[in-house]
PDB file of C-alpha atoms in Angstrom:
ATOM      1  CA  MET A   1     119.333  33.738  67.640  1.00  0.00           C
ATOM      2  CA  SER A   2     116.288  35.301  69.007  1.00  0.00           C
ATOM      3  CA  LYS A   3     115.280  36.577  65.747  1.00  0.00           C
ATOM      4  CA  ASN A   4     115.090  33.247  64.165  1.00  0.00           C
ATOM      5  CA  LYS A   5     113.156  31.936  67.270  1.00  0.00           C
ATOM      6  CA  GLN A   6     110.649  34.710  66.476  1.00  0.00           C
ATOM      7  CA  ASN A   7     110.496  34.033  62.917  1.00  0.00           C
ATOM      8  CA  LYS A   8     110.002  30.328  63.511  1.00  0.00           C
ATOM      9  CA  GLU A   9     107.288  31.072  65.844  1.00  0.00           C
ATOM     10  CA  ASN A  10     105.762  33.428  63.293  1.00  0.00           C
ATOM     11  CA  ILE A  11     105.883  30.716  60.421  1.00  0.00           C
ATOM     12  CA  LYS A  12     104.465  28.038  62.873  1.00  0.00           C
ATOM     13  CA  GLU A  13     101.381  30.570  63.818  1.00  0.00           C
ATOM     14  CA  THR A  14     101.026  31.318  60.072  1.00  0.00           C
ATOM     15  CA  SER A  15     100.961  27.485  59.275  1.00  0.00           C
ATOM     16  CA  THR A  16      98.511  26.801  62.326  1.00  0.00           C
ATOM     17  CA  GLU A  17      96.124  29.640  60.808  1.00  0.00           C
ATOM     18  CA  MET A  18      95.998  28.264  57.348  1.00  0.00           C
ATOM     19  CA  HIS A  19      95.589  24.893  58.690  1.00  0.00           C
ATOM     20  CA  ILE A  20      92.447  26.404  60.599  1.00  0.00           C
ATOM     21  CA  GLU A  21      91.287  28.044  57.512  1.00  0.00           C
ATOM     22  CA  ASN A  22      91.513  25.042  55.436  1.00  0.00           C
ATOM     23  CA  GLU A  23      89.706  22.983  57.962  1.00  0.00           C
ATOM     24  CA  ILE A  24      87.146  25.759  58.132  1.00  0.00           C
ATOM     25  CA  THR A  25      87.036  25.545  54.527  1.00  0.00           C
ATOM     26  CA  ASP A  26      86.790  21.858  54.240  1.00  0.00           C
ATOM     27  CA  THR A  27      83.959  22.238  57.001  1.00  0.00           C
ATOM     28  CA  ALA A  28      82.133  24.715  55.027  1.00  0.00           C
ATOM     29  CA  GLY A  29      82.269  22.756  51.918  1.00  0.00           C
ATOM     30  CA  GLU A  30      81.150  19.704  53.574  1.00  0.00           C
ATOM     31  CA  THR A  31      78.343  21.480  55.128  1.00  0.00           C
ATOM     32  CA  ALA A  32      77.366  23.238  51.744  1.00  0.00           C
ATOM     33  CA  ALA A  33      77.612  19.703  49.923  1.00  0.00           C
ATOM     34  CA  SER A  34      75.313  18.248  52.870  1.00  0.00           C
ATOM     35  CA  ASP A  35      73.100  21.143  52.301  1.00  0.00           C
ATOM     36  CA  VAL A  36      73.141  20.328  48.495  1.00  0.00           C
ATOM     37  CA  ASN A  37      72.455  16.767  49.169  1.00  0.00           C
ATOM     38  CA  THR A  38      69.628  17.586  51.618  1.00  0.00           C
ATOM     39  CA  GLU A  39      68.014  19.778  48.905  1.00  0.00           C
ATOM     40  CA  ALA A  40      68.253  17.113  46.241  1.00  0.00           C
ATOM     41  CA  GLN A  41      66.889  14.479  48.398  1.00  0.00           C
ATOM     42  CA  ALA A  42      64.031  16.914  49.418  1.00  0.00           C
ATOM     43  CA  ALA A  43      63.510  17.914  45.675  1.00  0.00           C
ATOM     44  CA  ALA A  44      63.524  14.000  44.820  1.00  0.00           C
ATOM     45  CA  SER A  45      61.203  13.292  47.516  1.00  0.00           C
ATOM     46  CA  ASP A  46      58.984  16.139  46.211  1.00  0.00           C
ATOM     47  CA  GLU A  47      58.917  14.951  42.656  1.00  0.00           C
ATOM     48  CA  THR A  48      58.262  11.331  44.042  1.00  0.00           C
ATOM     49  CA  GLU A  49      55.116  12.582  46.011  1.00  0.00           C
ATOM     50  CA  ALA A  50      54.035  14.661  43.137  1.00  0.00           C
ATOM     51  CA  GLN A  51      54.560  11.554  40.653  1.00  0.00           C
ATOM     52  CA  THR A  52      52.466   9.579  43.334  1.00  0.00           C
ATOM     53  CA  GLU A  53      49.545  11.985  43.677  1.00  0.00           C
ATOM     54  CA  GLN A  54      49.527  12.357  40.008  1.00  0.00           C
ATOM     55  CA  GLU A  55      49.069   8.797  39.396  1.00  0.00           C
ATOM     56  CA  GLN A  56      46.767   8.467  42.227  1.00  0.00           C
ATOM     57  CA  ASN A  57      44.590  11.345  40.660  1.00  0.00           C
ATOM     58  CA  LEU A  58      44.714   9.686  37.377  1.00  0.00           C
ATOM     59  CA  SER A  59      43.497   6.380  39.183  1.00  0.00           C
ATOM     60  CA  GLU A  60      40.710   8.209  40.379  1.00  0.00           C
ATOM     61  CA  LYS A  61      39.802   9.906  37.041  1.00  0.00           C
ATOM     62  CA  ASP A  62      39.793   6.617  35.381  1.00  0.00           C
ATOM     63  CA  GLU A  63      37.675   5.021  37.999  1.00  0.00           C
ATOM     64  CA  VAL A  64      35.173   8.117  37.700  1.00  0.00           C
ATOM     65  CA  ILE A  65      35.099   7.752  33.998  1.00  0.00           C
ATOM     66  CA  SER A  66      34.423   4.159  34.215  1.00  0.00           C
ATOM     67  CA  ARG A  67      31.685   4.630  36.749  1.00  0.00           C
ATOM     68  CA  LEU A  68      30.105   7.131  34.538  1.00  0.00           C
ATOM     69  CA  LYS A  69      30.398   4.850  31.467  1.00  0.00           C
ATOM     70  CA  ARG A  70      28.429   2.205  33.423  1.00  0.00           C
ATOM     71  CA  GLU A  71      25.951   4.556  34.756  1.00  0.00           C
ATOM     72  CA  ASN A  72      25.703   5.799  31.016  1.00  0.00           C
ATOM     73  CA  GLN A  73      25.142   2.363  29.662  1.00  0.00           C
ATOM     74  CA  GLU A  74      22.302   1.685  32.353  1.00  0.00           C
ATOM     75  CA  LEU A  75      20.742   4.743  31.802  1.00  0.00           C
ATOM     76  CA  LYS A  76      20.654   3.915  27.985  1.00  0.00           C
ATOM     77  CA  GLU A  77      19.087   0.502  28.761  1.00  0.00           C
ATOM     78  CA  LYS A  78      16.586   1.992  30.767  1.00  0.00           C
ATOM     79  CA  GLN A  79      15.841   4.656  28.247  1.00  0.00           C
ATOM     80  CA  ASP A  80      15.641   1.861  25.501  1.00  0.00           C
ATOM     81  CA  LEU A  81      13.263  -0.278  27.762  1.00  0.00           C
ATOM     82  CA  LEU A  82      11.051   2.722  28.480  1.00  0.00           C
ATOM     83  CA  ILE A  83      10.805   3.495  24.874  1.00  0.00           C
ATOM     84  CA  ARG A  84       9.838  -0.247  23.735  1.00  0.00           C
ATOM     85  CA  ASN A  85       7.120  -0.115  26.626  1.00  0.00           C
ATOM     86  CA  VAL A  86       5.817   3.112  25.322  1.00  0.00           C
ATOM     87  CA  ALA A  87       5.508   1.792  21.761  1.00  0.00           C
ATOM     88  CA  GLU A  88       3.738  -1.554  23.135  1.00  0.00           C
ATOM     89  CA  LEU A  89       1.152   0.467  24.958  1.00  0.00           C
ATOM     90  CA  GLU A  90       0.603   2.717  22.024  1.00  0.00           C
ATOM     91  CA  ASN A  91       0.199  -0.556  19.749  1.00  0.00           C
ATOM     92  CA  ILE A  92      -2.404  -1.906  22.471  1.00  0.00           C
ATOM     93  CA  ARG A  93      -4.142   1.707  22.415  1.00  0.00           C
ATOM     94  CA  ARG A  94      -4.380   1.471  18.531  1.00  0.00           C
ATOM     95  CA  ARG A  95      -5.468  -2.105  18.506  1.00  0.00           C
ATOM     96  CA  ASN A  96      -8.263  -1.621  21.139  1.00  0.00           C
ATOM     97  CA  GLU A  97      -9.378   1.506  19.109  1.00  0.00           C
ATOM     98  CA  LYS A  98      -9.411  -0.157  15.924  1.00  0.00           C
ATOM     99  CA  GLU A  99     -11.414  -3.333  17.558  1.00  0.00           C
ATOM    100  CA  LYS A 100     -13.769  -0.909  19.033  1.00  0.00           C
ATOM    101  CA  SER A 101     -14.361   0.961  15.761  1.00  0.00           C
ATOM    102  CA  ASP A 102     -14.544  -2.449  13.932  1.00  0.00           C
ATOM    103  CA  PHE A 103     -17.282  -3.619  16.572  1.00  0.00           C
ATOM    104  CA  PHE A 104     -19.300  -0.529  15.992  1.00  0.00           C
ATOM    105  CA  ARG A 105     -19.037  -0.721  12.319  1.00  0.00           C
ATOM    106  CA  TYR A 106     -19.789  -4.165  11.750  1.00  0.00           C
ATOM    107  CA  GLU A 107     -22.280  -4.576  14.568  1.00  0.00           C
ATOM    108  CA  GLY A 108     -25.157  -5.185  12.368  1.00  0.00           C
ATOM    109  CA  GLU A 109     -23.439  -7.800  10.410  1.00  0.00           C
ATOM    110  CA  SER A 110     -25.027 -10.908  11.930  1.00  0.00           C
ATOM    111  CA  ILE A 111     -28.589  -9.412  11.497  1.00  0.00           C
ATOM    112  CA  ILE A 112     -27.759  -8.585   7.626  1.00  0.00           C
ATOM    113  CA  ARG A 113     -26.390 -12.138   7.395  1.00  0.00           C
ATOM    114  CA  ARG A 114     -29.786 -13.700   8.456  1.00  0.00           C
ATOM    115  CA  LEU A 115     -31.727 -11.189   5.963  1.00  0.00           C
ATOM    116  CA  LEU A 116     -29.670 -12.363   2.851  1.00  0.00           C
ATOM    117  CA  PRO A 117     -31.698 -15.784   2.390  1.00  0.00           C
ATOM    118  CA  VAL A 118     -34.788 -13.704   2.385  1.00  0.00           C
ATOM    119  CA  ILE A 119     -33.647 -11.597  -0.517  1.00  0.00           C
ATOM    120  CA  ASP A 120     -32.707 -14.835  -2.205  1.00  0.00           C
ATOM    121  CA  ASP A 121     -36.115 -16.045  -1.919  1.00  0.00           C
ATOM    122  CA  PHE A 122     -37.729 -12.709  -3.002  1.00  0.00           C
ATOM    123  CA  GLU A 123     -35.462 -12.964  -6.033  1.00  0.00           C
ATOM    124  CA  ARG A 124     -36.334 -16.402  -7.038  1.00  0.00           C
ATOM    125  CA  SER A 125     -40.242 -15.847  -6.390  1.00  0.00           C
ATOM    126  CA  LEU A 126     -40.052 -12.915  -8.854  1.00  0.00           C
ATOM    127  CA  THR A 127     -38.346 -14.980 -11.550  1.00  0.00           C
ATOM    128  CA  GLU A 128     -41.207 -17.613 -11.192  1.00  0.00           C
ATOM    129  CA  ILE A 129     -43.791 -14.920 -11.278  1.00  0.00           C
ATOM    130  CA  GLU A 130     -42.514 -13.511 -14.449  1.00  0.00           C
ATOM    131  CA  LYS A 131     -43.616 -17.025 -15.780  1.00  0.00           C
ATOM    132  CA  ALA A 132     -47.249 -16.910 -14.482  1.00  0.00           C
ATOM    133  CA  LYS A 133     -50.319 -15.159 -15.516  1.00  0.00           C
ATOM    134  CA  GLU A 134     -53.158 -13.066 -13.695  1.00  0.00           C
ATOM    135  CA  VAL A 135     -50.688 -12.579 -10.714  1.00  0.00           C
ATOM    136  CA  ASP A 136     -50.107  -8.841 -11.316  1.00  0.00           C
ATOM    137  CA  SER A 137     -51.394  -7.939  -7.793  1.00  0.00           C
ATOM    138  CA  VAL A 138     -48.989 -10.681  -6.150  1.00  0.00           C
ATOM    139  CA  LYS A 139     -46.149  -9.639  -8.408  1.00  0.00           C
ATOM    140  CA  LYS A 140     -46.523  -6.076  -7.506  1.00  0.00           C
ATOM    141  CA  GLY A 141     -46.725  -6.817  -3.743  1.00  0.00           C
ATOM    142  CA  ILE A 142     -43.608  -8.882  -3.778  1.00  0.00           C
ATOM    143  CA  GLN A 143     -41.932  -6.371  -5.913  1.00  0.00           C
ATOM    144  CA  LEU A 144     -42.572  -3.562  -3.394  1.00  0.00           C
ATOM    145  CA  ILE A 145     -41.588  -5.645  -0.369  1.00  0.00           C
ATOM    146  CA  HIS A 146     -38.455  -6.653  -2.264  1.00  0.00           C
ATOM    147  CA  GLN A 147     -37.614  -2.923  -3.255  1.00  0.00           C
ATOM    148  CA  LYS A 148     -38.372  -1.815   0.369  1.00  0.00           C
ATOM    149  CA  LEU A 149     -36.124  -4.625   1.663  1.00  0.00           C
ATOM    150  CA  THR A 150     -33.365  -3.669  -0.573  1.00  0.00           C
ATOM    151  CA  LYS A 151     -33.588  -0.346   0.236  1.00  0.00           C
ATOM    152  CA  VAL A 152     -33.283  -0.750   3.606  1.00  0.00           C
ATOM    153  CA  LEU A 153     -30.330  -2.797   3.272  1.00  0.00           C
ATOM    154  CA  GLU A 154     -28.524  -0.310   0.904  1.00  0.00           C
ATOM    155  CA  GLU A 155     -29.151   2.530   3.539  1.00  0.00           C
ATOM    156  CA  SER A 156     -27.415   0.200   6.028  1.00  0.00           C
ATOM    157  CA  GLY A 157     -24.521   0.085   3.779  1.00  0.00           C
ATOM    158  CA  VAL A 158     -25.298  -3.419   2.106  1.00  0.00           C
ATOM    159  CA  GLN A 159     -24.454  -3.545  -1.415  1.00  0.00           C
ATOM    160  CA  LYS A 160     -24.960  -6.480  -3.985  1.00  0.00           C
ATOM    161  CA  ILE A 161     -22.275  -7.511  -5.968  1.00  0.00           C
ATOM    162  CA  ASP A 162     -23.156  -8.372  -9.893  1.00  0.00           C
ATOM    163  CA  SER A 163     -20.754 -11.353 -10.873  1.00  0.00           C
ATOM    164  CA  VAL A 164     -21.851 -12.800 -14.140  1.00  0.00           C
ATOM    165  CA  GLY A 165     -19.459 -11.745 -16.842  1.00  0.00           C
ATOM    166  CA  LYS A 166     -16.863 -10.639 -14.547  1.00  0.00           C
ATOM    167  CA  GLU A 167     -13.460 -12.458 -14.284  1.00  0.00           C
ATOM    168  CA  PHE A 168     -13.547 -15.101 -11.137  1.00  0.00           C
ATOM    169  CA  ASN A 169     -12.093 -13.691  -8.085  1.00  0.00           C
ATOM    170  CA  VAL A 170     -11.495 -15.843  -5.209  1.00  0.00           C
ATOM    171  CA  ASP A 171     -12.056 -12.787  -2.725  1.00  0.00           C
ATOM    172  CA  LEU A 172     -15.723 -12.523  -4.216  1.00  0.00           C
ATOM    173  CA  HIS A 173     -16.613 -15.929  -5.686  1.00  0.00           C
ATOM    174  CA  ASP A 174     -17.057 -19.388  -4.563  1.00  0.00           C
ATOM    175  CA  ALA A 175     -16.927 -21.594  -7.627  1.00  0.00           C
ATOM    176  CA  LEU A 176     -19.556 -24.556  -7.434  1.00  0.00           C
ATOM    177  CA  MET A 177     -18.689 -25.947 -10.771  1.00  0.00           C
ATOM    178  CA  HIS A 178     -16.854 -25.329 -13.924  1.00  0.00           C
ATOM    179  CA  GLN A 179     -18.609 -25.140 -17.343  1.00  0.00           C
ATOM    180  CA  ASN A 180     -17.299 -25.314 -20.966  1.00  0.00           C
ATOM    181  CA  THR A 181     -19.064 -22.505 -22.882  1.00  0.00           C
ATOM    182  CA  PRO A 182     -18.237 -20.377 -26.005  1.00  0.00           C
ATOM    183  CA  ASP A 183     -20.145 -17.409 -24.595  1.00  0.00           C
ATOM    184  CA  TYR A 184     -17.312 -16.519 -22.060  1.00  0.00           C
ATOM    185  CA  PRO A 185     -13.765 -16.468 -22.024  1.00  0.00           C
ATOM    186  CA  PRO A 186     -11.854 -18.948 -19.421  1.00  0.00           C
ATOM    187  CA  HIS A 187     -12.301 -18.258 -15.549  1.00  0.00           C
ATOM    188  CA  THR A 188     -15.003 -16.104 -16.188  1.00  0.00           C
ATOM    189  CA  VAL A 189     -18.266 -16.253 -14.100  1.00  0.00           C
ATOM    190  CA  VAL A 190     -21.154 -17.771 -16.521  1.00  0.00           C
ATOM    191  CA  SER A 191     -23.925 -18.034 -14.048  1.00  0.00           C
ATOM    192  CA  GLU A 192     -24.644 -17.572  -9.974  1.00  0.00           C
ATOM    193  CA  PHE A 193     -26.926 -19.397  -7.549  1.00  0.00           C
ATOM    194  CA  ALA A 194     -26.507 -16.731  -5.031  1.00  0.00           C
ATOM    195  CA  PRO A 195     -25.040 -13.289  -5.361  1.00  0.00           C
ATOM    196  CA  ALA A 196     -22.212 -11.711  -3.303  1.00  0.00           C
ATOM    197  CA  TYR A 197     -22.797  -9.147  -0.862  1.00  0.00           C
ATOM    198  CA  MET A 198     -20.636  -6.301   0.710  1.00  0.00           C
ATOM    199  CA  PHE A 199     -21.349  -4.686   4.237  1.00  0.00           C
ATOM    200  CA  LYS A 200     -19.585  -1.199   3.735  1.00  0.00           C
ATOM    201  CA  ASP A 201     -15.970  -1.981   2.833  1.00  0.00           C
ATOM    202  CA  LYS A 202     -16.095  -5.766   3.822  1.00  0.00           C
ATOM    203  CA  VAL A 203     -17.326  -9.026   1.988  1.00  0.00           C
ATOM    204  CA  ILE A 204     -20.060 -10.631   4.134  1.00  0.00           C
ATOM    205  CA  ARG A 205     -20.980 -13.380   1.635  1.00  0.00           C
ATOM    206  CA  HIS A 206     -19.252 -14.818  -1.468  1.00  0.00           C
ATOM    207  CA  ALA A 207     -21.150 -15.394  -4.545  1.00  0.00           C
ATOM    208  CA  GLN A 208     -21.925 -18.998  -5.495  1.00  0.00           C
ATOM    209  CA  VAL A 209     -20.987 -19.093  -9.044  1.00  0.00           C
ATOM    210  CA  VAL A 210     -20.660 -21.288 -11.926  1.00  0.00           C
ATOM    211  CA  VAL A 211     -17.074 -20.518 -13.755  1.00  0.00           C
ATOM    212  CA  SER A 212     -16.101 -21.235 -17.363  1.00  0.00           C
ATOM    213  CA  ASP A 213     -13.168 -23.646 -17.568  1.00  0.00           C
ATOM    214  CA  GLU A 214      -9.895 -23.114 -19.190  1.00  0.00           C
ATOM    215  CA  ASN A 215     -11.149 -24.360 -22.549  1.00  0.00           C
ATOM    216  CA  SER A 216     -13.850 -22.074 -23.062  1.00  0.00           C
ATOM    217  CA  GLY A 217     -14.409 -19.106 -25.304  1.00  0.00           C
ATOM    218  CA  ALA A 218     -15.406 -19.085 -29.389  1.00  0.00           C
ATOM    219  CA  GLN A 219     -11.999 -20.132 -30.502  1.00  0.00           C
ATOM    220  CA  ASN A 220     -11.159 -22.833 -27.836  1.00  0.00           C
ATOM    221  CA  SER A 221     -14.612 -24.190 -28.050  1.00  0.00           C
ATOM    222  CA  GLU A 222     -14.218 -24.430 -32.067  1.00  0.00           C
ATOM    223  CA  GLU A 223     -10.804 -26.206 -31.688  1.00  0.00           C
ATOM    224  CA  SER A 224     -12.356 -28.598 -29.084  1.00  0.00           C
ATOM    225  CA  VAL A 225     -15.168 -29.104 -31.438  1.00  0.00           C
ATOM    226  CA  ALA A 226     -12.897 -29.735 -34.290  1.00  0.00           C
ATOM    227  CA  GLY A 227     -10.680 -32.042 -32.462  1.00  0.00           C
ATOM    228  CA  GLY A 228     -13.749 -34.117 -31.390  1.00  0.00           C
ATOM    229  CA  GLU A 229     -14.692 -34.625 -35.200  1.00  0.00           C
ATOM    230  CA  GLU A 230     -11.134 -35.479 -36.235  1.00  0.00           C
ATOM    231  CA  ASN A 231     -11.137 -38.071 -33.429  1.00  0.00           C
ATOM    232  CA  ASN A 232     -14.543 -39.360 -34.726  1.00  0.00           C
TER     233      ASN A 232
END
């Protein structure tokens, strides 16, 4: 009887120890699970913080890029404005230089314009003297004056332009009248009342001329005469 009691007590102690071990195991498992959950939560929190930080960095990067683009655009606009201003200043400088150059180049133009009528008078006088008699001394004197004055003008850059027999040119000629003639083709200078003059490379006076009309020329004149005879 005493042995059975002892066996029961041993079994009870063993059962108690097993229960304690189970409780310890369960507690350890719960503790381990809790630790795992804590670590998982910590990892998730770290990941969330990392993602938030990454998004913040991306946002800051986008903001920096946007600001740099704006600054680059503003800089480009300022550069374009500077280039336009420099080009405008260069154009003004060139225009001023040209005006200054033209001023010194053509500064005697007004004086020469006043001398041209004198040349015209001399030339008309020489034409009349050719018809006169016993005026050799007068003729020679006028010729010398004309030669000297012409030489002065030529040395100053003035050039007389011959127009008779040349095709009519609006840049050189002023047509005072038109004339039908068999001696010249149409639109040709037949005669001139006053010649054209150039000062260096600039026309300072147009020639006053008579121009052959569109029916001029030997063939056209013959056709015109024939047509007139037929009409008669």
